[in-house]
PDB file of C-alpha atoms in Angstrom:
ATOM      1  CA  MET A 168     -13.644   7.103  12.625  1.00 82.00           C
ATOM      2  CA  LYS A 169     -14.138   3.397  12.122  1.00 87.00           C
ATOM      3  CA  LEU A 170     -11.414   1.121  10.792  1.00 86.00           C
ATOM      4  CA  GLY A 171     -12.286  -0.724   7.615  1.00 91.00           C
ATOM      5  CA  ARG A 172     -10.815  -3.879   6.135  1.00 91.00           C
ATOM      6  CA  LEU A 173      -7.144  -4.510   5.520  1.00 94.00           C
ATOM      7  CA  ASN A 174      -6.957  -3.561   1.839  1.00 94.00           C
ATOM      8  CA  HIS A 175      -3.383  -4.543   1.073  1.00 96.00           C
ATOM      9  CA  VAL A 176       0.089  -5.297   2.323  1.00 98.00           C
ATOM     10  CA  GLY A 177       2.728  -3.251   0.514  1.00 98.00           C
ATOM     11  CA  VAL A 178       5.843  -5.214  -0.427  1.00 98.00           C
ATOM     12  CA  ALA A 179       8.880  -3.371  -1.772  1.00 98.00           C
ATOM     13  CA  VAL A 180      10.667  -5.385  -4.449  1.00 98.00           C
ATOM     14  CA  PRO A 181      13.932  -4.843  -6.320  1.00 97.00           C
ATOM     15  CA  SER A 182      12.503  -6.443  -9.497  1.00 97.00           C
ATOM     16  CA  MET A 183       8.824  -6.323 -10.460  1.00 98.00           C
ATOM     17  CA  HIS A 184       9.410  -9.040 -13.058  1.00 98.00           C
ATOM     18  CA  ASP A 185      10.954 -11.416 -10.497  1.00 98.00           C
ATOM     19  CA  ALA A 186       8.299 -10.635  -7.864  1.00 98.00           C
ATOM     20  CA  ILE A 187       5.435 -11.356 -10.271  1.00 98.00           C
ATOM     21  CA  ALA A 188       7.108 -14.630 -11.272  1.00 98.00           C
ATOM     22  CA  TYR A 189       7.448 -15.552  -7.572  1.00 98.00           C
ATOM     23  CA  TYR A 190       3.774 -14.912  -6.769  1.00 97.00           C
ATOM     24  CA  ARG A 191       2.655 -16.718  -9.938  1.00 97.00           C
ATOM     25  CA  ASP A 192       5.039 -19.693  -9.920  1.00 97.00           C
ATOM     26  CA  VAL A 193       5.762 -20.252  -6.223  1.00 97.00           C
ATOM     27  CA  MET A 194       2.602 -18.975  -4.524  1.00 96.00           C
ATOM     28  CA  GLY A 195       0.136 -19.985  -7.252  1.00 95.00           C
ATOM     29  CA  ALA A 196      -1.403 -16.536  -7.736  1.00 95.00           C
ATOM     30  CA  SER A 197      -3.502 -16.321 -10.886  1.00 91.00           C
ATOM     31  CA  LEU A 198      -4.851 -12.774 -10.625  1.00 94.00           C
ATOM     32  CA  ILE A 199      -2.008 -10.281 -10.903  1.00 97.00           C
ATOM     33  CA  THR A 200      -2.537  -6.855 -12.435  1.00 97.00           C
ATOM     34  CA  ALA A 201      -0.257  -5.501 -15.133  1.00 98.00           C
ATOM     35  CA  PRO A 202       2.454  -3.289 -13.616  1.00 98.00           C
ATOM     36  CA  PHE A 203       1.998   0.461 -14.024  1.00 97.00           C
ATOM     37  CA  ASP A 204       4.188   3.459 -13.277  1.00 97.00           C
ATOM     38  CA  MET A 205       3.280   6.126 -10.753  1.00 96.00           C
ATOM     39  CA  PRO A 206       5.975   8.707 -11.540  1.00 95.00           C
ATOM     40  CA  GLU A 207       4.549  11.259  -9.090  1.00 91.00           C
ATOM     41  CA  GLN A 208       5.317   8.779  -6.290  1.00 92.00           C
ATOM     42  CA  GLY A 209       8.463   7.361  -7.902  1.00 95.00           C
ATOM     43  CA  VAL A 210       7.233   3.762  -8.047  1.00 97.00           C
ATOM     44  CA  LYS A 211       6.017   0.995 -10.333  1.00 98.00           C
ATOM     45  CA  VAL A 212       3.067  -0.940  -8.883  1.00 98.00           C
ATOM     46  CA  ALA A 213       1.260  -4.234  -9.495  1.00 98.00           C
ATOM     47  CA  PHE A 214      -1.372  -5.927  -7.350  1.00 97.00           C
ATOM     48  CA  VAL A 215      -1.567  -9.614  -6.507  1.00 97.00           C
ATOM     49  CA  ASN A 216      -5.200 -10.444  -5.771  1.00 94.00           C
ATOM     50  CA  THR A 217      -5.818 -13.103  -3.141  1.00 92.00           C
ATOM     51  CA  PRO A 218      -9.121 -14.964  -2.964  1.00 88.00           C
ATOM     52  CA  GLY A 219     -11.688 -13.945  -0.371  1.00 84.00           C
ATOM     53  CA  GLU A 220     -14.143 -16.138   1.483  1.00 87.00           C
ATOM     54  CA  ALA A 221     -17.879 -16.408   0.808  1.00 85.00           C
ATOM     55  CA  GLY A 222     -17.786 -13.958  -2.078  1.00 77.00           C
ATOM     56  CA  THR A 223     -15.757 -11.289  -0.293  1.00 78.00           C
ATOM     57  CA  ALA A 224     -12.763  -9.534  -1.800  1.00 78.00           C
ATOM     58  CA  GLY A 225      -9.428 -10.910  -0.657  1.00 87.00           C
ATOM     59  CA  THR A 226      -6.589  -8.789   0.648  1.00 91.00           C
ATOM     60  CA  GLN A 227      -4.174  -7.630  -2.029  1.00 96.00           C
ATOM     61  CA  ILE A 228      -0.397  -7.696  -2.052  1.00 97.00           C
ATOM     62  CA  GLU A 229       0.869  -4.421  -3.536  1.00 98.00           C
ATOM     63  CA  LEU A 230       4.222  -4.950  -5.232  1.00 98.00           C
ATOM     64  CA  ILE A 231       6.235  -1.713  -5.275  1.00 98.00           C
ATOM     65  CA  GLU A 232       9.409  -1.254  -7.301  1.00 98.00           C
ATOM     66  CA  PRO A 233      11.426   1.988  -7.230  1.00 98.00           C
ATOM     67  CA  LEU A 234      11.481   4.062 -10.427  1.00 97.00           C
ATOM     68  CA  GLY A 235      15.083   5.138  -9.963  1.00 93.00           C
ATOM     69  CA  GLU A 236      17.459   6.164  -7.203  1.00 93.00           C
ATOM     70  CA  THR A 237      15.344   9.123  -6.020  1.00 94.00           C
ATOM     71  CA  SER A 238      12.288   6.948  -5.333  1.00 95.00           C
ATOM     72  CA  PRO A 239      11.213   6.841  -1.680  1.00 90.00           C
ATOM     73  CA  ILE A 240      11.347   3.039  -2.007  1.00 94.00           C
ATOM     74  CA  ALA A 241      14.994   3.090  -3.188  1.00 96.00           C
ATOM     75  CA  GLY A 242      16.263   3.657   0.356  1.00 94.00           C
ATOM     76  CA  PHE A 243      14.177   0.751   1.645  1.00 95.00           C
ATOM     77  CA  ILE A 244      15.597  -1.537  -1.060  1.00 97.00           C
ATOM     78  CA  ALA A 245      19.141  -0.328  -0.280  1.00 96.00           C
ATOM     79  CA  LYS A 246      18.651  -1.412   3.354  1.00 96.00           C
ATOM     80  CA  ASN A 247      16.734  -4.571   2.354  1.00 96.00           C
ATOM     81  CA  PRO A 248      18.228  -5.786  -0.954  1.00 97.00           C
ATOM     82  CA  ALA A 249      15.816  -8.719  -1.235  1.00 96.00           C
ATOM     83  CA  GLY A 250      12.834  -6.418  -0.588  1.00 97.00           C
ATOM     84  CA  GLY A 251      10.243  -6.950   2.123  1.00 97.00           C
ATOM     85  CA  GLN A 252       7.076  -5.776   3.797  1.00 97.00           C
ATOM     86  CA  HIS A 253       6.860  -2.013   3.447  1.00 97.00           C
ATOM     87  CA  HIS A 254       3.436  -1.005   4.803  1.00 98.00           C
ATOM     88  CA  LEU A 255      -0.092  -2.048   5.746  1.00 98.00           C
ATOM     89  CA  CYS A 256      -3.094  -0.296   4.183  1.00 98.00           C
ATOM     90  CA  TYR A 257      -6.464   0.002   5.909  1.00 97.00           C
ATOM     91  CA  GLU A 258      -9.679   1.309   4.394  1.00 96.00           C
ATOM     92  CA  VAL A 259     -11.798   4.048   5.933  1.00 96.00           C
ATOM     93  CA  ALA A 260     -15.139   5.451   4.811  1.00 94.00           C
ATOM     94  CA  ASP A 261     -14.067   9.119   5.012  1.00 95.00           C
ATOM     95  CA  ILE A 262     -10.410  10.060   4.489  1.00 97.00           C
ATOM     96  CA  GLU A 263     -10.741  13.581   5.915  1.00 97.00           C
ATOM     97  CA  ALA A 264     -12.487  12.329   9.059  1.00 96.00           C
ATOM     98  CA  ALA A 265      -9.741   9.716   9.474  1.00 97.00           C
ATOM     99  CA  ARG A 266      -7.013  12.325   9.016  1.00 98.00           C
ATOM    100  CA  ALA A 267      -8.650  14.529  11.662  1.00 97.00           C
ATOM    101  CA  TRP A 268      -9.016  11.519  13.998  1.00 97.00           C
ATOM    102  CA  PHE A 269      -5.322  10.563  13.785  1.00 98.00           C
ATOM    103  CA  THR A 270      -4.192  14.200  14.039  1.00 98.00           C
ATOM    104  CA  ALA A 271      -6.284  14.662  17.196  1.00 97.00           C
ATOM    105  CA  GLN A 272      -4.519  11.615  18.677  1.00 97.00           C
ATOM    106  CA  GLY A 273      -1.141  13.204  17.992  1.00 97.00           C
ATOM    107  CA  LYS A 274      -0.181  10.708  15.275  1.00 98.00           C
ATOM    108  CA  ARG A 275       2.317  12.012  12.737  1.00 98.00           C
ATOM    109  CA  ILE A 276       0.936  12.108   9.200  1.00 98.00           C
ATOM    110  CA  LEU A 277       3.578  11.880   6.495  1.00 97.00           C
ATOM    111  CA  GLY A 278       2.752  14.433   3.817  1.00 95.00           C
ATOM    112  CA  PRO A 279      -0.508  15.575   2.315  1.00 97.00           C
ATOM    113  CA  THR A 280      -3.498  13.448   1.387  1.00 97.00           C
ATOM    114  CA  ARG A 281      -2.947  12.340  -2.210  1.00 96.00           C
ATOM    115  CA  ILE A 282      -4.292   9.894  -4.759  1.00 95.00           C
ATOM    116  CA  GLY A 283      -2.900   6.371  -4.389  1.00 95.00           C
ATOM    117  CA  ALA A 284      -2.552   3.385  -6.708  1.00 94.00           C
ATOM    118  CA  HIS A 285      -6.248   2.500  -6.386  1.00 92.00           C
ATOM    119  CA  GLY A 286      -7.232   5.974  -7.557  1.00 93.00           C
ATOM    120  CA  ARG A 287      -8.520   6.848  -4.072  1.00 96.00           C
ATOM    121  CA  PRO A 288      -7.277   9.407  -1.505  1.00 97.00           C
ATOM    122  CA  ILE A 289      -4.579   8.126   0.863  1.00 97.00           C
ATOM    123  CA  PHE A 290      -2.158   9.278   3.545  1.00 98.00           C
ATOM    124  CA  PHE A 291       0.572   7.565   5.551  1.00 98.00           C
ATOM    125  CA  LEU A 292       1.181   7.487   9.305  1.00 98.00           C
ATOM    126  CA  HIS A 293       4.659   7.426  10.840  1.00 98.00           C
ATOM    127  CA  PRO A 294       5.727   3.928  11.921  1.00 97.00           C
ATOM    128  CA  LYS A 295       6.904   5.177  15.339  1.00 98.00           C
ATOM    129  CA  ASP A 296       3.291   6.103  16.121  1.00 98.00           C
ATOM    130  CA  MET A 297       1.797   2.869  14.725  1.00 97.00           C
ATOM    131  CA  LEU A 298       3.441  -0.068  16.539  1.00 97.00           C
ATOM    132  CA  GLY A 299       6.484   0.203  14.276  1.00 97.00           C
ATOM    133  CA  GLN A 300       4.480  -0.217  11.073  1.00 97.00           C
ATOM    134  CA  LEU A 301       4.281   2.301   8.243  1.00 97.00           C
ATOM    135  CA  THR A 302       0.513   2.563   7.885  1.00 98.00           C
ATOM    136  CA  GLU A 303      -1.443   3.728   4.854  1.00 98.00           C
ATOM    137  CA  ILE A 304      -5.003   4.941   5.307  1.00 98.00           C
ATOM    138  CA  MET A 305      -7.117   4.800   2.141  1.00 97.00           C
ATOM    139  CA  GLU A 306     -10.657   5.891   1.415  1.00 96.00           C
ATOM    140  CA  THR A 307     -12.671   2.765   0.574  1.00 92.00           C
ATOM    141  CA  PRO A 308     -12.449   2.005  -3.153  1.00 80.00           C
ATOM    142  CA  ARG A 309     -15.519   2.226  -5.325  1.00 75.00           C
ATOM    143  CA  GLY A 310     -16.115   0.196  -8.471  1.00 63.00           C
ATOM    144  CA  ASP A 311     -13.329  -1.938  -9.946  1.00 48.00           C
ATOM    145  CA  HIS A 312     -10.397  -0.602  -7.901  1.00 44.00           C
TER     146      HIS A 312
END
């Protein structure tokens, strides 16, 4: 298993509208995707695209808003009413090899491998096993994702 690039930083937000306005008006972001619902994960998502260097893709900020009180993000927002950093997402070439690698190291994987917001397979690792950070592992995107 070889670690790939940092794909995105997940930021839980209480209001997608306000978060997009912040990144556009305060941070000067010009490339922000339209928000979309992911009801199977209980969230609304939008991506803020940051510029890369020398033609590379920049790291994204994934804005995550809960889709109701039963959303897994709702508890985070309840504890952090202004929102905040939720997780880090790293790319890997082979999601199953990465899952086996982390399992062999005794890292706790939270739930099954599933399809994430980029349309690629993902899984999460428990923060207590990852220097206190909820960590998402994602198979490297292909195409426009």
